[in-house]
Short mmCIF file of C-alpha atoms and ligand atoms in Angstrom, two decimals:
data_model
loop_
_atom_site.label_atom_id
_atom_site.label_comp_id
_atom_site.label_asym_id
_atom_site.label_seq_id
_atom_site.Cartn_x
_atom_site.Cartn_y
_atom_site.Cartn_z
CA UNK A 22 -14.18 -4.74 -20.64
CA UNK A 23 -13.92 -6.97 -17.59
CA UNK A 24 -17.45 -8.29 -16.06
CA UNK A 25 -17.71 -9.04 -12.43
CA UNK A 26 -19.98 -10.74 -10.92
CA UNK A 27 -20.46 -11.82 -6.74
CA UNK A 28 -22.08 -15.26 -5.33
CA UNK A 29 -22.10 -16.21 -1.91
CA UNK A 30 -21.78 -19.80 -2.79
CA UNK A 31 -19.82 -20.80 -6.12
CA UNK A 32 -18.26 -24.33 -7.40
CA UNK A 33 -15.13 -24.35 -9.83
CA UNK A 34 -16.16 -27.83 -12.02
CA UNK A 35 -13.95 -30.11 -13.51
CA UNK A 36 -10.87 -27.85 -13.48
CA UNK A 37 -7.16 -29.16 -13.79
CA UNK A 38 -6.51 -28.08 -9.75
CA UNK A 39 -2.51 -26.93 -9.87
CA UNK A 40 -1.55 -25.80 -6.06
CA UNK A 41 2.17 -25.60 -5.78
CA UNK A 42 2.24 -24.95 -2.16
CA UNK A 43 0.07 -28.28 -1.41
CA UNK A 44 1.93 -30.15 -4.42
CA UNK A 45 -1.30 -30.60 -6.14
CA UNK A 46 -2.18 -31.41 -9.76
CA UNK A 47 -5.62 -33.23 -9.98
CA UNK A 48 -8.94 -32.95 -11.76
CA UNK A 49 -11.53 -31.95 -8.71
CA UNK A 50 -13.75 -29.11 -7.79
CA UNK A 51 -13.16 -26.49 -5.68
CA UNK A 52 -16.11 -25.41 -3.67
CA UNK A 53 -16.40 -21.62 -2.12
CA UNK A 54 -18.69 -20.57 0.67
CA UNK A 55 -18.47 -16.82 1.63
CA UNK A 56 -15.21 -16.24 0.35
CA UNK A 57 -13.41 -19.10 1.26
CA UNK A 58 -12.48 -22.46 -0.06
CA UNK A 59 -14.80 -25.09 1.81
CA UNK A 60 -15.21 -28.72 1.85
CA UNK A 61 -18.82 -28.83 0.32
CA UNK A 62 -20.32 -26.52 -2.36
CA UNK A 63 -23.61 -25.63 -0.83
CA UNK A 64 -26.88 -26.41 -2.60
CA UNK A 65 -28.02 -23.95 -4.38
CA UNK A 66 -24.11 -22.32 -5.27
CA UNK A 67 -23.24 -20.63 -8.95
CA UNK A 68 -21.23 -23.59 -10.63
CA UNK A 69 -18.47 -22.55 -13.05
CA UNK A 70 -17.82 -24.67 -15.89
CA UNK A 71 -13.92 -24.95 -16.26
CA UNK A 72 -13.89 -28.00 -17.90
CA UNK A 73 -10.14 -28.34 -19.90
CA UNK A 74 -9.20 -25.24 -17.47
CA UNK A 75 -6.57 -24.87 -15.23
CA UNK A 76 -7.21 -23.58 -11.58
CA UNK A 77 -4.57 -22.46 -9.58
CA UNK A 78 -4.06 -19.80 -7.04
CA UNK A 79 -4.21 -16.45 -8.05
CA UNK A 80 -1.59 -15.36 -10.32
CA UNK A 81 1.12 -12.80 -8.70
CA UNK A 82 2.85 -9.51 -10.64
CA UNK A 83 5.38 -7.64 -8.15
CA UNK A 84 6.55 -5.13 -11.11
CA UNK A 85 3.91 -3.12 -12.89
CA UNK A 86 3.45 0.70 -13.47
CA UNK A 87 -0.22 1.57 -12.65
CA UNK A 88 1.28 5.72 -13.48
CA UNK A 89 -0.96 7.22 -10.79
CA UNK A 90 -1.07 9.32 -8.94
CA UNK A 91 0.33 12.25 -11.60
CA UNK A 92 0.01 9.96 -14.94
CA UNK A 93 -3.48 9.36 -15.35
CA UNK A 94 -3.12 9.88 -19.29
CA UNK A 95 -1.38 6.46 -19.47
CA UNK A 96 -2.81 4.43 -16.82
CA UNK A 97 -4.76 4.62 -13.93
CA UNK A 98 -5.00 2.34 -10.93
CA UNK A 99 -8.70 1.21 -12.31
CA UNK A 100 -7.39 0.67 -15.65
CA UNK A 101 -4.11 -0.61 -14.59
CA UNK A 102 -5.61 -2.89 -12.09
CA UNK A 103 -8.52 -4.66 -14.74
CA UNK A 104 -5.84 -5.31 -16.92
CA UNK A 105 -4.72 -7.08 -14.05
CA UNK A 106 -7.49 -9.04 -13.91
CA UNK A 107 -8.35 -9.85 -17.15
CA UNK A 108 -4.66 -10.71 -17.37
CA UNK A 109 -5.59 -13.63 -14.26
CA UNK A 110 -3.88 -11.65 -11.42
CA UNK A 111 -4.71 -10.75 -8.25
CA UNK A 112 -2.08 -9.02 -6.73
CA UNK A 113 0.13 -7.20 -8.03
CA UNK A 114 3.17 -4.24 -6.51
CA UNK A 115 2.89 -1.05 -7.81
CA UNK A 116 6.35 0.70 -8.73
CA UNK A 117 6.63 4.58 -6.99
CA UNK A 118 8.09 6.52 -10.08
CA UNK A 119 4.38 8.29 -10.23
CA UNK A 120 4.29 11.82 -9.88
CA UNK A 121 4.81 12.83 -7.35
CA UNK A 122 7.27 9.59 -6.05
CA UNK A 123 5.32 7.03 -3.37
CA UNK A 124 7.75 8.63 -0.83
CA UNK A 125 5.20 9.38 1.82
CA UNK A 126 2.81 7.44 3.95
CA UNK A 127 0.16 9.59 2.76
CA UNK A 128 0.88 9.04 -0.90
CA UNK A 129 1.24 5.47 0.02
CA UNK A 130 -2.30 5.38 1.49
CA UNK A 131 -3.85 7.07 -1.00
CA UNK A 132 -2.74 4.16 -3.62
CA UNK A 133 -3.33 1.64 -1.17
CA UNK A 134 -6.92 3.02 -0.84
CA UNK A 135 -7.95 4.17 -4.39
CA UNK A 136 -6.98 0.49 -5.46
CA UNK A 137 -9.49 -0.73 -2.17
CA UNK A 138 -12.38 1.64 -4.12
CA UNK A 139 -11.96 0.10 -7.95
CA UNK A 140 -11.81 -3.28 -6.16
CA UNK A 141 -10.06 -5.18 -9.16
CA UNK A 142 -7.16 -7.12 -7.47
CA UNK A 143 -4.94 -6.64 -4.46
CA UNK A 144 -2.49 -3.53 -4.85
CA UNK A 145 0.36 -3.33 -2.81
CA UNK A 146 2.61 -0.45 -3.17
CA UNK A 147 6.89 -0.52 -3.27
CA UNK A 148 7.73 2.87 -2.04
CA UNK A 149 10.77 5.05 -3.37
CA UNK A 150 14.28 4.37 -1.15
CA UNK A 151 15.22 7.93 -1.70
CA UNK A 152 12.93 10.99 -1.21
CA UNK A 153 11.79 12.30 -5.12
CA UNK A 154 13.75 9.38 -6.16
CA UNK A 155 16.38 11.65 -6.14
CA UNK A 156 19.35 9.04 -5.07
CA UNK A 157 20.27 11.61 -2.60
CA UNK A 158 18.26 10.92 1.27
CA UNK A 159 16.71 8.38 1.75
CA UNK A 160 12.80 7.86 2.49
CA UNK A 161 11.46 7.46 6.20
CA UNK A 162 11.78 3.57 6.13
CA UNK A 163 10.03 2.71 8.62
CA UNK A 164 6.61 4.90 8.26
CA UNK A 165 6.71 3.78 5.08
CA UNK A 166 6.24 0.30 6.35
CA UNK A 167 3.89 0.77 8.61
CA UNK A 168 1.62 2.39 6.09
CA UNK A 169 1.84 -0.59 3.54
CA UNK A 170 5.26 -0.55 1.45
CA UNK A 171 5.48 -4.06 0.17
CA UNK A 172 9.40 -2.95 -0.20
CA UNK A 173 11.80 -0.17 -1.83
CA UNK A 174 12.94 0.50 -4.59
CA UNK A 175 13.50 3.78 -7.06
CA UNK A 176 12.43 1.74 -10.21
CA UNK A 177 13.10 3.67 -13.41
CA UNK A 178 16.51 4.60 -11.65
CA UNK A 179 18.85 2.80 -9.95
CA UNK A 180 20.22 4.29 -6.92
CA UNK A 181 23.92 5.74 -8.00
CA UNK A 182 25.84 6.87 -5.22
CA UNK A 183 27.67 4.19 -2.96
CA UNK A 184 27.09 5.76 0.40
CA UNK A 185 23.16 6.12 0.06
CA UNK A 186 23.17 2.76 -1.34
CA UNK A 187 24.82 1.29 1.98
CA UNK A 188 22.23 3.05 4.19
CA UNK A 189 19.78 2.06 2.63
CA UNK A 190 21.06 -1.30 2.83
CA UNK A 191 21.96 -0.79 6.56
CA UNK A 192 17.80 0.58 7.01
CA UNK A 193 16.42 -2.04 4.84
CA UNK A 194 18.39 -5.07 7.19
CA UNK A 195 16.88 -3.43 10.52
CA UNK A 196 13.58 -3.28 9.75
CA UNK A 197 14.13 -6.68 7.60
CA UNK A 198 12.77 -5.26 4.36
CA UNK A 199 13.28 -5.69 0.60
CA UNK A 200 15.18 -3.46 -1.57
CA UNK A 201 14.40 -4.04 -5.29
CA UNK A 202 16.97 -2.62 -7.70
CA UNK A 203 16.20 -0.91 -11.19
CA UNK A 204 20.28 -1.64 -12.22
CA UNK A 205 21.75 0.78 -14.41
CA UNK A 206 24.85 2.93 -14.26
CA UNK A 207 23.78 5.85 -16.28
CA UNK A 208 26.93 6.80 -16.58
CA UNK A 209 27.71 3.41 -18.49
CA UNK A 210 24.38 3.08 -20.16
CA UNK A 211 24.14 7.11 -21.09
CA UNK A 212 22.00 7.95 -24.34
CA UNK A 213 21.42 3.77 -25.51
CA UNK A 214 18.36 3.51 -26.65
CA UNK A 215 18.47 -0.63 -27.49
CA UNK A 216 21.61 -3.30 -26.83
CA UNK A 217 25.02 -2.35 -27.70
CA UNK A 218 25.82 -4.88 -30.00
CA UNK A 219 25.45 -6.11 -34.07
CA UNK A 220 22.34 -4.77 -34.50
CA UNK A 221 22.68 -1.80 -32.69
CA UNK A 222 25.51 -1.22 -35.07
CA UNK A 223 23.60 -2.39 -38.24
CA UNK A 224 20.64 0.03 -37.40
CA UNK A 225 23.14 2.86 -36.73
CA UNK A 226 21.16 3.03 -33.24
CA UNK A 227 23.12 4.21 -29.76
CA UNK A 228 23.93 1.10 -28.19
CA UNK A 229 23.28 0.48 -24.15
CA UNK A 230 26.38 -1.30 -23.19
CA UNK A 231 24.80 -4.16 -20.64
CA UNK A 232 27.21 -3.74 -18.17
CA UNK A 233 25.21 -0.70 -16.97
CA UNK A 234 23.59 -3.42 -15.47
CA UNK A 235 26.05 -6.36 -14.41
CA UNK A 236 28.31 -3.32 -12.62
CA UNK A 237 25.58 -2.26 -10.13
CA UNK A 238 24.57 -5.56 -9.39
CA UNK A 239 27.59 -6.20 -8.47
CA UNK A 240 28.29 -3.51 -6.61
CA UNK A 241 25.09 -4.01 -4.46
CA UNK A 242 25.98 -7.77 -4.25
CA UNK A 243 28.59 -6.61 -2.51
CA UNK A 244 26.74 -4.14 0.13
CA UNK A 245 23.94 -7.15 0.21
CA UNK A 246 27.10 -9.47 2.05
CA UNK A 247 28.43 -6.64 4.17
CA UNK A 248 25.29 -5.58 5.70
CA UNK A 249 22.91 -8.42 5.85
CA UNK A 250 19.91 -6.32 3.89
CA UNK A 251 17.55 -8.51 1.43
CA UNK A 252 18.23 -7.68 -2.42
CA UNK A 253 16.27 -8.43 -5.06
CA UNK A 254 17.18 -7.73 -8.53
CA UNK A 255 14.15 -6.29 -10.93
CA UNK A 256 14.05 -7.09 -14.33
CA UNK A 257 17.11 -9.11 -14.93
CA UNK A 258 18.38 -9.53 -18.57
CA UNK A 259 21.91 -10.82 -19.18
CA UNK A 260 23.58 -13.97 -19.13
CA UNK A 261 26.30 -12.07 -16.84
CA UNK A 262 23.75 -10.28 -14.36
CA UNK A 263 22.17 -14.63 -14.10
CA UNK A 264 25.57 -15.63 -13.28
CA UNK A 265 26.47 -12.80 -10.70
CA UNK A 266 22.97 -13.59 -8.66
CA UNK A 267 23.90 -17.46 -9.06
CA UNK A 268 27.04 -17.08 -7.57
CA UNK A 269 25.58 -14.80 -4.82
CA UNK A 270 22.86 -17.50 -4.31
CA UNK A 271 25.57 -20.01 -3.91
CA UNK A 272 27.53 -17.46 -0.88
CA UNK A 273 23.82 -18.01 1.18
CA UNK A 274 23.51 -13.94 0.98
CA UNK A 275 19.80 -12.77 0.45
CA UNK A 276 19.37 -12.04 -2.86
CA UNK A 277 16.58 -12.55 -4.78
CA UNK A 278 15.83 -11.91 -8.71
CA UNK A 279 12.73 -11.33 -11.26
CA UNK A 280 12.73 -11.63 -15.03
CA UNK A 281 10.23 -10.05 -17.49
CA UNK A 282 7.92 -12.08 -20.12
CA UNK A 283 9.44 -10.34 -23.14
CA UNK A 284 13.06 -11.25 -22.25
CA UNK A 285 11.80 -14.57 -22.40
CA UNK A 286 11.04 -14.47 -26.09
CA UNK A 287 12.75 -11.64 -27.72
CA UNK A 288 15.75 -10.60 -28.70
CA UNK A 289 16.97 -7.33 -29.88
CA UNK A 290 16.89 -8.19 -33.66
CA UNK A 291 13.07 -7.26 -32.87
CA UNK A 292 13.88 -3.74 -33.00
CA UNK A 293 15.10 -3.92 -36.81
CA UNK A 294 11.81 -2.72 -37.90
CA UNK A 295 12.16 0.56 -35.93
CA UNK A 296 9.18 -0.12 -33.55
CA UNK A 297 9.17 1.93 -30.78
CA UNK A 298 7.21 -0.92 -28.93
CA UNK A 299 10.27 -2.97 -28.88
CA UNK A 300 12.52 -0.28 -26.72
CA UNK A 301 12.49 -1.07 -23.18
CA UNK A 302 14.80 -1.01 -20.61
CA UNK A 303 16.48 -2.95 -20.16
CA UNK A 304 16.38 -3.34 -23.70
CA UNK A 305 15.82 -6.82 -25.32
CA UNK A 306 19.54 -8.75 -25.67
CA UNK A 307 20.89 -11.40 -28.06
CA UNK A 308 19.43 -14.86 -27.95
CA UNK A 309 22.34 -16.16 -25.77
CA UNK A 310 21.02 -13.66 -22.92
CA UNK A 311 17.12 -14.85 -23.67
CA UNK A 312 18.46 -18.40 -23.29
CA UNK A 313 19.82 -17.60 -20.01
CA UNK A 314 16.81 -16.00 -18.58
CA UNK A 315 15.06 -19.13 -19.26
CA UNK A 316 17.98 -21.62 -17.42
CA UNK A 317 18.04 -18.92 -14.85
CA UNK A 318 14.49 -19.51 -14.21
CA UNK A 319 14.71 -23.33 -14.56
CA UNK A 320 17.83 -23.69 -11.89
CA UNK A 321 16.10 -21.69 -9.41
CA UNK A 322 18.35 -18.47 -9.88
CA UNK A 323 15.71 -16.36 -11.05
CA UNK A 324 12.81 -16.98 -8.95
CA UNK A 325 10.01 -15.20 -10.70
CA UNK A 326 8.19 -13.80 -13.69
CA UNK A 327 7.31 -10.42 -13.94
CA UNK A 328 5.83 -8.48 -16.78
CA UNK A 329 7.50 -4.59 -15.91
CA UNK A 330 3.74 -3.50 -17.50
CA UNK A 331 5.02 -0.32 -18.27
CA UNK A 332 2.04 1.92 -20.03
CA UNK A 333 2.17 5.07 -22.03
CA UNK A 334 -0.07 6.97 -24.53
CA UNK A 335 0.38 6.34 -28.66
CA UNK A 336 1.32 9.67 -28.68
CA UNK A 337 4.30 9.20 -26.90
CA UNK A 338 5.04 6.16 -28.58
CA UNK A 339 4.49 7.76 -31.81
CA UNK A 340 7.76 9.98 -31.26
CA UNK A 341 9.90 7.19 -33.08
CA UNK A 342 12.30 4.71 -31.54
CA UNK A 343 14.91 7.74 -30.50
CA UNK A 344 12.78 9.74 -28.51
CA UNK A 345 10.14 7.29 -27.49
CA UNK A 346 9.23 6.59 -23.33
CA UNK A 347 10.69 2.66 -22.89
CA UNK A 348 8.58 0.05 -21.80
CA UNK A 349 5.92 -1.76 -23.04
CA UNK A 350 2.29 -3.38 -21.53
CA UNK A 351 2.34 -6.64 -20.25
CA UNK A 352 -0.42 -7.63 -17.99
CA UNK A 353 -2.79 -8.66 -20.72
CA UNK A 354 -0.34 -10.91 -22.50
CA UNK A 355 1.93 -12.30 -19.55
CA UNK A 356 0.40 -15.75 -19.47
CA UNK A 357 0.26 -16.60 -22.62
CA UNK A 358 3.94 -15.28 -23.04
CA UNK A 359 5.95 -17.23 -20.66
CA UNK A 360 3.80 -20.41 -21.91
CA UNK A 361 5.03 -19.63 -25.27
CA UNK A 362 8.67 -19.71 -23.68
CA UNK A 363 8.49 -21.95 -21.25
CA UNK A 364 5.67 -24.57 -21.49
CA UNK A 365 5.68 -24.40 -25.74
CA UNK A 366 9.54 -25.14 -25.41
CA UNK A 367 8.91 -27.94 -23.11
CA UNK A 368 11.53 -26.13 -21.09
CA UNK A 369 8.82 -26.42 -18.26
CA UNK A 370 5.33 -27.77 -16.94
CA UNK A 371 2.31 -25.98 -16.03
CA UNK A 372 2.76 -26.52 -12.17
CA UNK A 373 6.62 -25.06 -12.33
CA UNK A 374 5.12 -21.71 -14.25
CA UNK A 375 2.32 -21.15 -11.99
CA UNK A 376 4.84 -21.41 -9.16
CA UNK A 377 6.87 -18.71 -10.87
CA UNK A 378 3.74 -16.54 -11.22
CA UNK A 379 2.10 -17.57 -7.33
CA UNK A 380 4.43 -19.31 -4.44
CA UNK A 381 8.06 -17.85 -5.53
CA UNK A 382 7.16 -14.16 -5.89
CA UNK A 383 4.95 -14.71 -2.76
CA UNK A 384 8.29 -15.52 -0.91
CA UNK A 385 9.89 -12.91 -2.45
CA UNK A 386 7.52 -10.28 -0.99
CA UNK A 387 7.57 -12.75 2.13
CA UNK A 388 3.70 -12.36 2.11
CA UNK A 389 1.15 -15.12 2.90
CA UNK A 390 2.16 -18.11 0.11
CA UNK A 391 -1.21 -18.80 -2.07
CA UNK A 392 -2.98 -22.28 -1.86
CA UNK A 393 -6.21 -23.77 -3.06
CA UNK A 394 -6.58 -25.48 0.24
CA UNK A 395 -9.83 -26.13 2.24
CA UNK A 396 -10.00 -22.55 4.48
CA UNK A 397 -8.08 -20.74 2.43
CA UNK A 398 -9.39 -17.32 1.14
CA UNK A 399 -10.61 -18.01 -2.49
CA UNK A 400 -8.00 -16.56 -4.57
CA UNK A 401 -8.10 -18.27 -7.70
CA UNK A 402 -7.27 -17.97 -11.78
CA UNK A 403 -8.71 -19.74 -14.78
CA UNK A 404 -6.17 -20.45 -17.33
CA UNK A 405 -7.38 -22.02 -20.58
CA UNK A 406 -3.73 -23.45 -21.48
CA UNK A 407 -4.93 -24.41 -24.93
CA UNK A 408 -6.80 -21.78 -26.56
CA UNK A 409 -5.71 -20.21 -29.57
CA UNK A 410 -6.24 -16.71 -29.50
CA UNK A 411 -4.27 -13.31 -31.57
CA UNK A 412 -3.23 -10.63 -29.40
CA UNK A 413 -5.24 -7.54 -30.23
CA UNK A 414 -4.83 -4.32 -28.41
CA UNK A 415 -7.51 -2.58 -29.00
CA UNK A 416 -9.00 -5.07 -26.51
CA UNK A 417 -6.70 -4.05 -23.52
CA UNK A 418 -8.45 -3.64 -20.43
CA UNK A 419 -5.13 -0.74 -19.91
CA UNK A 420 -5.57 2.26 -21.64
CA UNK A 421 -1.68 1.46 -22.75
CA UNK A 422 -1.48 0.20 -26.49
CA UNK A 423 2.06 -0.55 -26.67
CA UNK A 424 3.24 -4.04 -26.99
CA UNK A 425 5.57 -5.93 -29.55
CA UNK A 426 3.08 -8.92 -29.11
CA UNK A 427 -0.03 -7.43 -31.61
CA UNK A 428 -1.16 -9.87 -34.37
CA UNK A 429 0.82 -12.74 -32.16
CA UNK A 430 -1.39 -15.92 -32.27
CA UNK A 431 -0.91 -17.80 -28.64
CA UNK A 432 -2.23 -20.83 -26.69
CA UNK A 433 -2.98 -19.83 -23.29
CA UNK A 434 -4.80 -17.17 -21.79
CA UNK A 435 -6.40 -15.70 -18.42
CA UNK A 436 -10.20 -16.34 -18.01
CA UNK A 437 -11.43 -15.24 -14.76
CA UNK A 438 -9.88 -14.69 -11.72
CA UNK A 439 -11.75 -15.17 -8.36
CA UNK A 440 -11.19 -12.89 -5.16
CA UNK A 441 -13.49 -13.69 -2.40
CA UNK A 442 -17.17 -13.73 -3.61
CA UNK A 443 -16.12 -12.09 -6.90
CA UNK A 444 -15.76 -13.50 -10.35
CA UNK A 445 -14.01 -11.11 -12.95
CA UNK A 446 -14.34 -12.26 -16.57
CA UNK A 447 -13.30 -10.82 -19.83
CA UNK A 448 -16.33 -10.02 -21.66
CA UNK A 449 -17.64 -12.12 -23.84
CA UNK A 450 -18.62 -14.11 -20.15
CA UNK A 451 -17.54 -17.75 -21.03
CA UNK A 452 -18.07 -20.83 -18.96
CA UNK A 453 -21.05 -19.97 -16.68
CA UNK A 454 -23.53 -23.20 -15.92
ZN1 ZN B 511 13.01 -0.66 -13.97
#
């Protein structure tokens, strides 16, 4: 259950302030009048104890699956969005493989304005490149914009066929907007249902032979310098797709990339016990591939972390690791995740992984980069980095159940997330003066 609560006048105490716009790190408060950071708390303003907490802008997710409209059985954009919140986001891009596809302005702002109504965190919708996510003609590009598409993308699918690719390429670079790429030659990856590899074969399991991915990258790496269009790559998982997008990086084209918590910390000998709540796709890899994700991160080649919060119902889940839906829940567990494989490690610090969560996918999305400054709209999370807590599902603010993380005991969590005049808390409330 998420609380909120609304105050005109709040103060953040005693927080660790991380802003990695301003290059902040500092003990301080953070005073908000009407909505906005300001200079002075005023007199009489709600103070939040956040003592041993971090505060930091509000945390960013540009891939997550809120299922609606059409899919209301796994998610919805209420449920999808408080697990959002509880999860210490406040904004995150919803993917358009709903049913029907967010192919059409009005489907667009219908999202756009159901998410307004529930009021949980900022929604911004990616609409489909091709109409039905068909891969056959593409979407009107440029109503699409106008009515709110934070960028393109047929996620679920990758678009196929070379010539639609191109002009969508050729679309995307004159109206300067983002394609996002689900990569996957079905053709190459047809029937896997985990990584093609020793424990594919030990299981007796079809195997999804990675260069599914690594080929269409490629390919569109290749459209990406010939037409100018910006490219970012979803969901990222091989040590070969890393290198292709650091070489491409390298060449000055536009290309941009995103990897998911879970490839951060598991590797496909997870699915040896036959849980369908390890099959995703793309699926979890060897530890050489999880390795790379994380040097991809820390070299700047991948720029952020996404969780791919992928919902669906126990039922479906319960049809065994063949036939089971991939994907897995994420928004609940994010945090605490990429700690666990990037602070726990000492890979990283707290400032770099709030920067991978906040200022990077902000630039990715090219919307407004998030701050803590004096003026800015309050936007803020509360991380407790140091909390020990076990991840239960049955506590899920998303009606979706199915993550490879239950019983997992980690250090940092989500626990509030401020928008404006509103303070969202996982109940039990904790911290209030
Ligand atoms: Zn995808």
């Amino acid at each position: 259950m998420l609380n909120t609560t609304h105050h005109d006048a709040m103060v953040v105490r005693g927080g660790r302030v991380i802003d990695p716009a301003a290059g902040r790190d500092e003990i301080v408060d953070v005073a908000i009048a009407d909505g906005v950071i300001a200079q002075e708390p005023h007199g009489n303003a709600f103070v939040l104890d956040a003592t041993g907490l971090i505060v930091c802008p509000g945390l960013m997710d540009i891939h997550v699956h809120l299922r609606e409209p059409g899919q209301a059985h796994k998610e919805t954009i209420e449920t999808g969005t408080a697990a959002a919140a509880a999860g210490g986001f406040t904004f995150v891009a919803c993917m358009p493989n709903t049913q029907p596809a967010l192919d059409t302005p009005d489907i667009l702002r219908w999202v756009i304005g159901r998410a307004e109504e529930v009021n949980h965190c900022a929604v911004a919708p990616v609409a489909a490149i091709t109409q039905g996510r068909r891969g056959r003609e593409l979407t009107d590009f440029a109503s699409l914009v106008a009515a709110g598409a934070a960028a393109f993308s047929d996620d679920g699918t990758g678009v196929e066929d070379d010539a639609v690719m191109r002009s969508a390429f050729e679309r995307a670079s004159q109206l300067d907007a983002l394609l996002i790429q689900h990569c996957e030659f079905r053709a190459i990856s047809a029937g896997g249902v985990m990584h093609l590899g020793e424990v594919s074969r030990r299981l007796g399991l079809p195997g999804l032979d990675p260069r599914s991915e690594e080929a269409m990258i490629e390919r569109d790496i290749d459209l990406c310098r010939r037409t100018g269009g910006r490219y970012h790559v979803a969901h990222i998982s091989t040590a070969k797709a890393i290198e292709l997008v650091r070489r491409a990086k390298r060449e000055g084209l536009p290309v941009t990339a995103e990897v998911c918590t879970h490839h951060l910390v598991l590797t496909d000998d997870a699915c040896s016990e036959g849980s369908p709540n390890t099959k995703m796709h793309p699926p979890l890899h060897p530890q050489a591939d999880v390795e790379a994700c994380r040097r991809g991160l820390l070299d700047g080649t991948i720029d952020c972390i996404v969780t791919d919060h992928a919902p669906h119902t126990l039922e479906e889940k319960a049809a065994g690791f063949l036939k089971a839906p991939a994907g897995i829940v994420g928004l609940e567990t994010a945090i605490g995740i990429a700690a666990r494989a990037m602070i726990d490690s000492k890979l990283a610090d707290w400032p770099q992984l709030i920067a991978w969560f906040t200022t990077s996918p902000a630039r990715v999305l090219r919307r407004h980069v998030p701050t803590v400054e004096v003026g800015a709209p309050a936007n803020l999370t509360l991380i407790d980095p140091c909390t020990s807590w076990v991840v239960n599902p049955a506590e899920f603010c998303s009606k979706g159940r199915n993550t490879p993380f239950e019983g997992w005991m980690l250090a940092a969590r989500a626990v509030a997330t401020i928008r404006g005049r509103r303070i969202s808390r996982r109940a039990p409330v904790v911290g209030t003066a």
